[in-house]
mmCIF file of N, CA and C in Angstrom:
data_model
loop_
_atom_site.group_PDB
_atom_site.id
_atom_site.type_symbol
_atom_site.label_atom_id
_atom_site.label_comp_id
_atom_site.label_asym_id
_atom_site.label_seq_id
_atom_site.Cartn_x
_atom_site.Cartn_y
_atom_site.Cartn_z
ATOM 1 N N UNK A 911 -28.787 -32.730 -46.365
ATOM 2 C CA UNK A 911 -29.395 -31.627 -47.089
ATOM 3 C C UNK A 911 -28.343 -30.567 -47.390
ATOM 4 N N UNK A 912 -28.308 -30.132 -48.625
ATOM 5 C CA UNK A 912 -27.380 -29.084 -49.022
ATOM 6 C C UNK A 912 -27.902 -27.706 -48.675
ATOM 7 N N UNK A 913 -29.187 -27.607 -48.325
ATOM 8 C CA UNK A 913 -29.791 -26.316 -48.019
ATOM 9 C C UNK A 913 -29.799 -26.010 -46.524
ATOM 10 N N UNK A 914 -29.250 -26.850 -45.718
ATOM 11 C CA UNK A 914 -29.287 -26.653 -44.265
ATOM 12 C C UNK A 914 -28.348 -25.512 -43.871
ATOM 13 N N UNK A 915 -28.854 -24.639 -43.039
ATOM 14 C CA UNK A 915 -28.052 -23.518 -42.536
ATOM 15 C C UNK A 915 -27.310 -24.000 -41.300
ATOM 16 N N UNK A 916 -25.981 -23.746 -41.249
ATOM 17 C CA UNK A 916 -25.245 -24.210 -40.068
ATOM 18 C C UNK A 916 -25.739 -23.513 -38.801
ATOM 19 N N UNK A 917 -25.757 -24.247 -37.721
ATOM 20 C CA UNK A 917 -26.208 -23.693 -36.444
ATOM 21 C C UNK A 917 -25.194 -22.669 -35.948
ATOM 22 N N UNK A 918 -25.717 -21.617 -35.358
ATOM 23 C CA UNK A 918 -24.857 -20.563 -34.816
ATOM 24 C C UNK A 918 -24.180 -21.105 -33.555
ATOM 25 N N UNK A 919 -22.848 -21.017 -33.489
ATOM 26 C CA UNK A 919 -22.182 -21.540 -32.288
ATOM 27 C C UNK A 919 -22.541 -20.725 -31.053
ATOM 28 N N UNK A 920 -22.668 -21.407 -29.935
ATOM 29 C CA UNK A 920 -23.007 -20.730 -28.683
ATOM 30 C C UNK A 920 -21.732 -20.407 -27.917
ATOM 31 N N UNK A 921 -21.805 -19.375 -27.095
ATOM 32 C CA UNK A 921 -20.659 -18.983 -26.289
ATOM 33 C C UNK A 921 -19.721 -18.087 -27.072
ATOM 34 N N UNK A 922 -18.540 -17.874 -26.535
ATOM 35 C CA UNK A 922 -17.554 -17.045 -27.205
ATOM 36 C C UNK A 922 -17.527 -15.637 -26.638
ATOM 37 N N UNK A 923 -16.752 -14.787 -27.287
ATOM 38 C CA UNK A 923 -16.539 -13.429 -26.787
ATOM 39 C C UNK A 923 -17.744 -12.514 -26.985
ATOM 40 N N UNK A 924 -18.613 -12.817 -27.928
ATOM 41 C CA UNK A 924 -19.780 -11.982 -28.169
ATOM 42 C C UNK A 924 -20.963 -12.345 -27.295
ATOM 43 N N UNK A 925 -20.846 -13.390 -26.551
ATOM 44 C CA UNK A 925 -21.925 -13.863 -25.692
ATOM 45 C C UNK A 925 -22.139 -12.881 -24.538
ATOM 46 N N UNK A 926 -23.361 -12.398 -24.315
ATOM 47 C CA UNK A 926 -23.618 -11.455 -23.216
ATOM 48 C C UNK A 926 -23.255 -12.022 -21.845
ATOM 49 N N UNK A 927 -23.395 -13.315 -21.658
ATOM 50 C CA UNK A 927 -23.034 -13.928 -20.378
ATOM 51 C C UNK A 927 -21.537 -13.803 -20.134
ATOM 52 N N UNK A 928 -20.745 -14.010 -21.173
ATOM 53 C CA UNK A 928 -19.289 -13.895 -21.050
ATOM 54 C C UNK A 928 -18.895 -12.466 -20.684
ATOM 55 N N UNK A 929 -19.496 -11.494 -21.358
ATOM 56 C CA UNK A 929 -19.187 -10.085 -21.083
ATOM 57 C C UNK A 929 -19.567 -9.740 -19.647
ATOM 58 N N UNK A 930 -20.735 -10.187 -19.203
ATOM 59 C CA UNK A 930 -21.173 -9.937 -17.829
ATOM 60 C C UNK A 930 -20.200 -10.549 -16.822
ATOM 61 N N UNK A 931 -19.755 -11.766 -17.079
ATOM 62 C CA UNK A 931 -18.819 -12.442 -16.169
ATOM 63 C C UNK A 931 -17.494 -11.684 -16.090
ATOM 64 N N UNK A 932 -17.006 -11.184 -17.216
ATOM 65 C CA UNK A 932 -15.745 -10.437 -17.217
ATOM 66 C C UNK A 932 -15.876 -9.138 -16.420
ATOM 67 N N UNK A 933 -16.986 -8.434 -16.596
ATOM 68 C CA UNK A 933 -17.229 -7.199 -15.843
ATOM 69 C C UNK A 933 -17.341 -7.512 -14.354
ATOM 70 N N UNK A 934 -18.038 -8.573 -14.007
ATOM 71 C CA UNK A 934 -18.186 -8.959 -12.601
ATOM 72 C C UNK A 934 -16.836 -9.325 -11.986
ATOM 73 N N UNK A 935 -15.997 -10.039 -12.724
ATOM 74 C CA UNK A 935 -14.671 -10.404 -12.204
ATOM 75 C C UNK A 935 -13.811 -9.164 -11.992
ATOM 76 N N UNK A 936 -13.852 -8.223 -12.913
ATOM 77 C CA UNK A 936 -13.082 -6.991 -12.753
ATOM 78 C C UNK A 936 -13.556 -6.216 -11.530
ATOM 79 N N UNK A 937 -14.871 -6.139 -11.326
ATOM 80 C CA UNK A 937 -15.416 -5.431 -10.169
ATOM 81 C C UNK A 937 -14.973 -6.085 -8.866
ATOM 82 N N UNK A 938 -14.986 -7.401 -8.814
ATOM 83 C CA UNK A 938 -14.550 -8.115 -7.611
ATOM 84 C C UNK A 938 -13.075 -7.844 -7.338
ATOM 85 N N UNK A 939 -12.247 -7.925 -8.359
ATOM 86 C CA UNK A 939 -10.811 -7.658 -8.191
ATOM 87 C C UNK A 939 -10.594 -6.230 -7.716
ATOM 88 N N UNK A 940 -11.310 -5.280 -8.294
ATOM 89 C CA UNK A 940 -11.148 -3.877 -7.911
ATOM 90 C C UNK A 940 -11.508 -3.659 -6.446
ATOM 91 N N UNK A 941 -12.668 -4.139 -6.027
ATOM 92 C CA UNK A 941 -13.123 -3.866 -4.664
ATOM 93 C C UNK A 941 -12.410 -4.691 -3.600
ATOM 94 N N UNK A 942 -11.890 -5.856 -3.942
ATOM 95 C CA UNK A 942 -11.210 -6.685 -2.948
ATOM 96 C C UNK A 942 -9.703 -6.471 -2.905
ATOM 97 N N UNK A 943 -9.105 -6.001 -4.002
ATOM 98 C CA UNK A 943 -7.646 -5.900 -4.039
ATOM 99 C C UNK A 943 -7.148 -4.486 -4.322
ATOM 100 N N UNK A 944 -7.553 -3.906 -5.405
ATOM 101 C CA UNK A 944 -6.974 -2.639 -5.841
ATOM 102 C C UNK A 944 -7.386 -1.456 -4.972
ATOM 103 N N UNK A 945 -8.646 -1.368 -4.631
ATOM 104 C CA UNK A 945 -9.125 -0.238 -3.836
ATOM 105 C C UNK A 945 -8.512 -0.212 -2.431
ATOM 106 N N UNK A 946 -8.502 -1.333 -1.690
ATOM 107 C CA UNK A 946 -7.861 -1.305 -0.366
ATOM 108 C C UNK A 946 -6.364 -0.990 -0.441
ATOM 109 N N UNK A 947 -5.696 -1.483 -1.474
ATOM 110 C CA UNK A 947 -4.270 -1.210 -1.624
ATOM 111 C C UNK A 947 -4.034 0.280 -1.863
ATOM 112 N N UNK A 948 -4.852 0.909 -2.675
ATOM 113 C CA UNK A 948 -4.719 2.342 -2.929
ATOM 114 C C UNK A 948 -5.000 3.138 -1.656
ATOM 115 N N UNK A 949 -5.953 2.678 -0.860
ATOM 116 C CA UNK A 949 -6.278 3.353 0.403
ATOM 117 C C UNK A 949 -5.098 3.269 1.374
ATOM 118 N N UNK A 950 -4.480 2.080 1.485
ATOM 119 C CA UNK A 950 -3.322 1.918 2.367
ATOM 120 C C UNK A 950 -2.153 2.781 1.900
ATOM 121 N N UNK A 951 -1.955 2.842 0.591
ATOM 122 C CA UNK A 951 -0.861 3.645 0.048
ATOM 123 C C UNK A 951 -1.085 5.123 0.364
ATOM 124 N N UNK A 952 -2.323 5.581 0.276
ATOM 125 C CA UNK A 952 -2.646 6.971 0.595
ATOM 126 C C UNK A 952 -2.403 7.247 2.080
ATOM 127 N N UNK A 953 -2.811 6.316 2.954
ATOM 128 C CA UNK A 953 -2.586 6.478 4.393
ATOM 129 C C UNK A 953 -1.093 6.512 4.714
ATOM 130 N N UNK A 954 -0.322 5.653 4.060
ATOM 131 C CA UNK A 954 1.124 5.614 4.267
ATOM 132 C C UNK A 954 1.757 6.931 3.856
ATOM 133 N N UNK A 955 1.379 7.424 2.687
ATOM 134 C CA UNK A 955 1.933 8.688 2.204
ATOM 135 C C UNK A 955 1.558 9.826 3.142
ATOM 136 N N UNK A 956 0.339 9.816 3.649
ATOM 137 C CA UNK A 956 -0.107 10.835 4.594
ATOM 138 C C UNK A 956 0.725 10.780 5.874
ATOM 139 N N UNK A 957 0.981 9.560 6.387
ATOM 140 C CA UNK A 957 1.794 9.414 7.589
ATOM 141 C C UNK A 957 3.212 9.940 7.358
ATOM 142 N N UNK A 958 3.804 9.576 6.215
ATOM 143 C CA UNK A 958 5.170 10.004 5.923
ATOM 144 C C UNK A 958 5.257 11.514 5.738
ATOM 145 N N UNK A 959 4.236 12.122 5.156
ATOM 146 C CA UNK A 959 4.232 13.575 4.964
ATOM 147 C C UNK A 959 4.039 14.324 6.275
ATOM 148 N N UNK A 960 3.459 13.672 7.291
ATOM 149 C CA UNK A 960 3.183 14.332 8.568
ATOM 150 C C UNK A 960 4.222 14.035 9.645
ATOM 151 N N UNK A 961 5.328 13.403 9.287
ATOM 152 C CA UNK A 961 6.389 13.156 10.269
ATOM 153 C C UNK A 961 7.007 14.494 10.652
ATOM 154 N N UNK A 962 7.199 14.676 11.952
ATOM 155 C CA UNK A 962 7.768 15.940 12.428
ATOM 156 C C UNK A 962 8.845 15.669 13.472
ATOM 157 N N UNK A 963 9.605 16.686 13.769
ATOM 158 C CA UNK A 963 10.670 16.582 14.761
ATOM 159 C C UNK A 963 10.073 16.138 16.095
ATOM 160 N N UNK A 964 10.729 15.162 16.729
ATOM 161 C CA UNK A 964 10.269 14.653 18.019
ATOM 162 C C UNK A 964 9.440 13.383 17.926
ATOM 163 N N UNK A 965 8.991 13.008 16.723
ATOM 164 C CA UNK A 965 8.232 11.764 16.556
ATOM 165 C C UNK A 965 9.141 10.564 16.774
ATOM 166 N N UNK A 966 8.618 9.552 17.444
ATOM 167 C CA UNK A 966 9.337 8.293 17.621
ATOM 168 C C UNK A 966 8.940 7.386 16.469
ATOM 169 N N UNK A 967 9.935 6.831 15.761
ATOM 170 C CA UNK A 967 9.640 6.036 14.569
ATOM 171 C C UNK A 967 10.281 4.659 14.638
ATOM 172 N N UNK A 968 9.768 3.761 13.799
ATOM 173 C CA UNK A 968 10.309 2.421 13.624
ATOM 174 C C UNK A 968 10.670 2.279 12.153
ATOM 175 N N UNK A 969 11.885 1.784 11.865
ATOM 176 C CA UNK A 969 12.309 1.612 10.475
ATOM 177 C C UNK A 969 12.129 0.163 10.041
ATOM 178 N N UNK A 970 12.296 -0.078 8.738
ATOM 179 C CA UNK A 970 12.175 -1.440 8.216
ATOM 180 C C UNK A 970 13.272 -2.340 8.768
ATOM 181 N N UNK A 971 14.373 -1.757 9.231
ATOM 182 C CA UNK A 971 15.468 -2.534 9.812
ATOM 183 C C UNK A 971 15.237 -2.834 11.292
ATOM 184 N N UNK A 972 14.133 -2.324 11.846
ATOM 185 C CA UNK A 972 13.837 -2.564 13.250
ATOM 186 C C UNK A 972 14.460 -1.544 14.183
ATOM 187 N N UNK A 973 15.031 -0.495 13.640
ATOM 188 C CA UNK A 973 15.654 0.547 14.456
ATOM 189 C C UNK A 973 14.580 1.520 14.913
ATOM 190 N N UNK A 974 14.572 1.799 16.219
ATOM 191 C CA UNK A 974 13.638 2.755 16.796
ATOM 192 C C UNK A 974 14.431 3.982 17.197
ATOM 193 N N UNK A 975 13.919 5.146 16.839
ATOM 194 C CA UNK A 975 14.606 6.379 17.184
ATOM 195 C C UNK A 975 13.655 7.555 17.163
ATOM 196 N N UNK A 976 14.218 8.727 17.459
ATOM 197 C CA UNK A 976 13.440 9.959 17.506
ATOM 198 C C UNK A 976 13.889 10.856 16.358
ATOM 199 N N UNK A 977 12.923 11.395 15.638
ATOM 200 C CA UNK A 977 13.217 12.255 14.493
ATOM 201 C C UNK A 977 13.810 13.564 14.985
ATOM 202 N N UNK A 978 14.961 13.922 14.392
ATOM 203 C CA UNK A 978 15.613 15.169 14.751
ATOM 204 C C UNK A 978 15.421 16.245 13.707
ATOM 205 N N UNK A 979 15.458 15.866 12.438
ATOM 206 C CA UNK A 979 15.329 16.826 11.352
ATOM 207 C C UNK A 979 14.610 16.140 10.197
ATOM 208 N N UNK A 980 13.711 16.853 9.554
ATOM 209 C CA UNK A 980 12.952 16.294 8.434
ATOM 210 C C UNK A 980 13.324 17.043 7.164
ATOM 211 N N UNK A 981 13.729 16.290 6.140
ATOM 212 C CA UNK A 981 14.022 16.859 4.826
ATOM 213 C C UNK A 981 12.932 16.401 3.865
ATOM 214 N N UNK A 982 13.074 16.752 2.591
ATOM 215 C CA UNK A 982 12.057 16.378 1.602
ATOM 216 C C UNK A 982 11.872 14.870 1.504
ATOM 217 N N UNK A 983 12.971 14.132 1.337
ATOM 218 C CA UNK A 983 12.845 12.690 1.128
ATOM 219 C C UNK A 983 13.540 11.866 2.202
ATOM 220 N N UNK A 984 14.091 12.507 3.217
ATOM 221 C CA UNK A 984 14.787 11.765 4.267
ATOM 222 C C UNK A 984 14.570 12.424 5.624
ATOM 223 N N UNK A 985 14.927 11.678 6.670
ATOM 224 C CA UNK A 985 14.837 12.187 8.041
ATOM 225 C C UNK A 985 16.117 11.831 8.780
ATOM 226 N N UNK A 986 16.502 12.675 9.699
ATOM 227 C CA UNK A 986 17.632 12.403 10.582
ATOM 228 C C UNK A 986 17.040 11.846 11.874
ATOM 229 N N UNK A 987 17.515 10.670 12.284
ATOM 230 C CA UNK A 987 16.939 9.966 13.428
ATOM 231 C C UNK A 987 18.008 9.763 14.490
ATOM 232 N N UNK A 988 17.708 10.214 15.705
ATOM 233 C CA UNK A 988 18.606 10.005 16.841
ATOM 234 C C UNK A 988 18.267 8.653 17.446
ATOM 235 N N UNK A 989 19.242 7.740 17.442
ATOM 236 C CA UNK A 989 19.005 6.393 17.954
ATOM 237 C C UNK A 989 19.685 6.163 19.300
ATOM 238 N N UNK A 990 20.663 6.996 19.642
ATOM 239 C CA UNK A 990 21.358 6.915 20.930
ATOM 240 C C UNK A 990 22.059 8.251 21.148
ATOM 241 N N UNK A 991 22.637 8.435 22.331
ATOM 242 C CA UNK A 991 23.387 9.664 22.580
ATOM 243 C C UNK A 991 24.505 9.787 21.556
ATOM 244 N N UNK A 992 24.599 10.938 20.932
ATOM 245 C CA UNK A 992 25.629 11.241 19.932
ATOM 246 C C UNK A 992 25.584 10.320 18.715
ATOM 247 N N UNK A 993 24.465 9.682 18.447
ATOM 248 C CA UNK A 993 24.324 8.826 17.263
ATOM 249 C C UNK A 993 23.079 9.244 16.490
ATOM 250 N N UNK A 994 23.325 9.808 15.313
ATOM 251 C CA UNK A 994 22.234 10.245 14.448
ATOM 252 C C UNK A 994 22.399 9.559 13.096
ATOM 253 N N UNK A 995 21.336 8.936 12.627
ATOM 254 C CA UNK A 995 21.346 8.244 11.340
ATOM 255 C C UNK A 995 20.370 8.930 10.392
ATOM 256 N N UNK A 996 20.704 8.893 9.102
ATOM 257 C CA UNK A 996 19.798 9.445 8.099
ATOM 258 C C UNK A 996 19.087 8.293 7.390
ATOM 259 N N UNK A 997 17.764 8.374 7.323
ATOM 260 C CA UNK A 997 16.953 7.359 6.654
ATOM 261 C C UNK A 997 16.098 8.024 5.586
ATOM 262 N N UNK A 998 15.867 7.304 4.504
ATOM 263 C CA UNK A 998 14.877 7.738 3.521
ATOM 264 C C UNK A 998 13.506 7.565 4.161
ATOM 265 N N UNK A 999 12.578 8.413 3.793
ATOM 266 C CA UNK A 999 11.233 8.302 4.366
ATOM 267 C C UNK A 999 10.601 6.948 4.045
ATOM 268 N N UNK A 1000 10.946 6.376 2.907
ATOM 269 C CA UNK A 1000 10.384 5.076 2.522
ATOM 270 C C UNK A 1000 10.817 3.964 3.475
ATOM 271 N N UNK A 1001 11.899 4.168 4.233
ATOM 272 C CA UNK A 1001 12.384 3.154 5.169
ATOM 273 C C UNK A 1001 11.649 3.207 6.505
ATOM 274 N N UNK A 1002 10.768 4.179 6.671
ATOM 275 C CA UNK A 1002 10.022 4.294 7.922
ATOM 276 C C UNK A 1002 8.791 3.400 7.840
ATOM 277 N N UNK A 1003 8.708 2.483 8.783
ATOM 278 C CA UNK A 1003 7.604 1.533 8.814
ATOM 279 C C UNK A 1003 6.432 2.063 9.621
ATOM 280 N N UNK A 1004 6.719 2.757 10.718
ATOM 281 C CA UNK A 1004 5.636 3.196 11.588
ATOM 282 C C UNK A 1004 6.070 4.385 12.419
ATOM 283 N N UNK A 1005 5.075 5.148 12.839
ATOM 284 C CA UNK A 1005 5.270 6.214 13.816
ATOM 285 C C UNK A 1005 4.678 5.702 15.116
ATOM 286 N N UNK A 1006 5.473 5.739 16.178
ATOM 287 C CA UNK A 1006 5.022 5.258 17.487
ATOM 288 C C UNK A 1006 4.579 6.479 18.275
ATOM 289 N N UNK A 1007 3.281 6.540 18.606
ATOM 290 C CA UNK A 1007 2.793 7.706 19.333
ATOM 291 C C UNK A 1007 2.914 7.496 20.841
ATOM 292 N N UNK A 1008 2.490 8.488 21.608
ATOM 293 C CA UNK A 1008 2.690 8.486 23.060
ATOM 294 C C UNK A 1008 2.015 7.324 23.782
ATOM 295 N N UNK A 1009 0.891 6.848 23.286
ATOM 296 C CA UNK A 1009 0.195 5.753 23.960
ATOM 297 C C UNK A 1009 0.819 4.407 23.629
ATOM 298 N N UNK A 1010 2.009 4.423 23.016
ATOM 299 C CA UNK A 1010 2.746 3.216 22.633
ATOM 300 C C UNK A 1010 2.007 2.421 21.557
ATOM 301 N N UNK A 1011 1.155 3.091 20.806
ATOM 302 C CA UNK A 1011 0.484 2.455 19.679
ATOM 303 C C UNK A 1011 1.338 2.686 18.439
ATOM 304 N N UNK A 1012 1.323 1.733 17.560
ATOM 305 C CA UNK A 1012 2.105 1.855 16.334
ATOM 306 C C UNK A 1012 1.155 2.079 15.171
ATOM 307 N N UNK A 1013 1.424 3.128 14.402
ATOM 308 C CA UNK A 1013 0.676 3.372 13.176
ATOM 309 C C UNK A 1013 1.423 2.663 12.061
ATOM 310 N N UNK A 1014 0.859 1.584 11.567
ATOM 311 C CA UNK A 1014 1.537 0.767 10.563
ATOM 312 C C UNK A 1014 1.431 1.409 9.185
ATOM 313 N N UNK A 1015 2.413 1.090 8.350
ATOM 314 C CA UNK A 1015 2.369 1.529 6.962
ATOM 315 C C UNK A 1015 2.188 0.320 6.068
ATOM 316 N N UNK A 1016 2.032 0.562 4.814
ATOM 317 C CA UNK A 1016 1.829 -0.525 3.850
ATOM 318 C C UNK A 1016 3.046 -1.427 3.759
ATOM 319 N N UNK A 1017 4.236 -0.873 3.947
ATOM 320 C CA UNK A 1017 5.436 -1.709 3.841
ATOM 321 C C UNK A 1017 5.460 -2.774 4.925
ATOM 322 N N UNK A 1018 4.942 -2.485 6.107
ATOM 323 C CA UNK A 1018 4.896 -3.488 7.171
ATOM 324 C C UNK A 1018 3.805 -4.509 6.886
ATOM 325 N N UNK A 1019 2.685 -4.055 6.310
ATOM 326 C CA UNK A 1019 1.608 -4.982 5.978
ATOM 327 C C UNK A 1019 2.032 -5.953 4.885
ATOM 328 N N UNK A 1020 2.886 -5.523 3.963
ATOM 329 C CA UNK A 1020 3.366 -6.394 2.895
ATOM 330 C C UNK A 1020 4.228 -7.519 3.448
ATOM 331 N N UNK A 1021 4.923 -7.263 4.556
ATOM 332 C CA UNK A 1021 5.816 -8.257 5.140
ATOM 333 C C UNK A 1021 5.040 -9.444 5.708
ATOM 334 N N UNK A 1022 3.767 -9.256 5.984
ATOM 335 C CA UNK A 1022 2.947 -10.326 6.582
ATOM 336 C C UNK A 1022 2.439 -11.283 5.556
#
């Protein structure tokens, strides 16, 4: 028949099911990956901003020392008698508190 109207194709980008699936996938990615990562990054930044003189720290190189002086982007760390090293704050993996607990940062979690 020359008068037959072609059938409308099903599926594709205009399909409401496709749009719903894309929104659902984005929501899953956001809540399982992006949101927790942003939370860890905020906690890490908070820890680094609260480092003070006398804190015991662990660096990404595995060096443990006591903070002697805190600058804007770096800290001076005493690792032994008469030995003071300067580290960027980003190189600090954790602050070790008095109960010997380690407050981990995102950089240590990435290593796992």
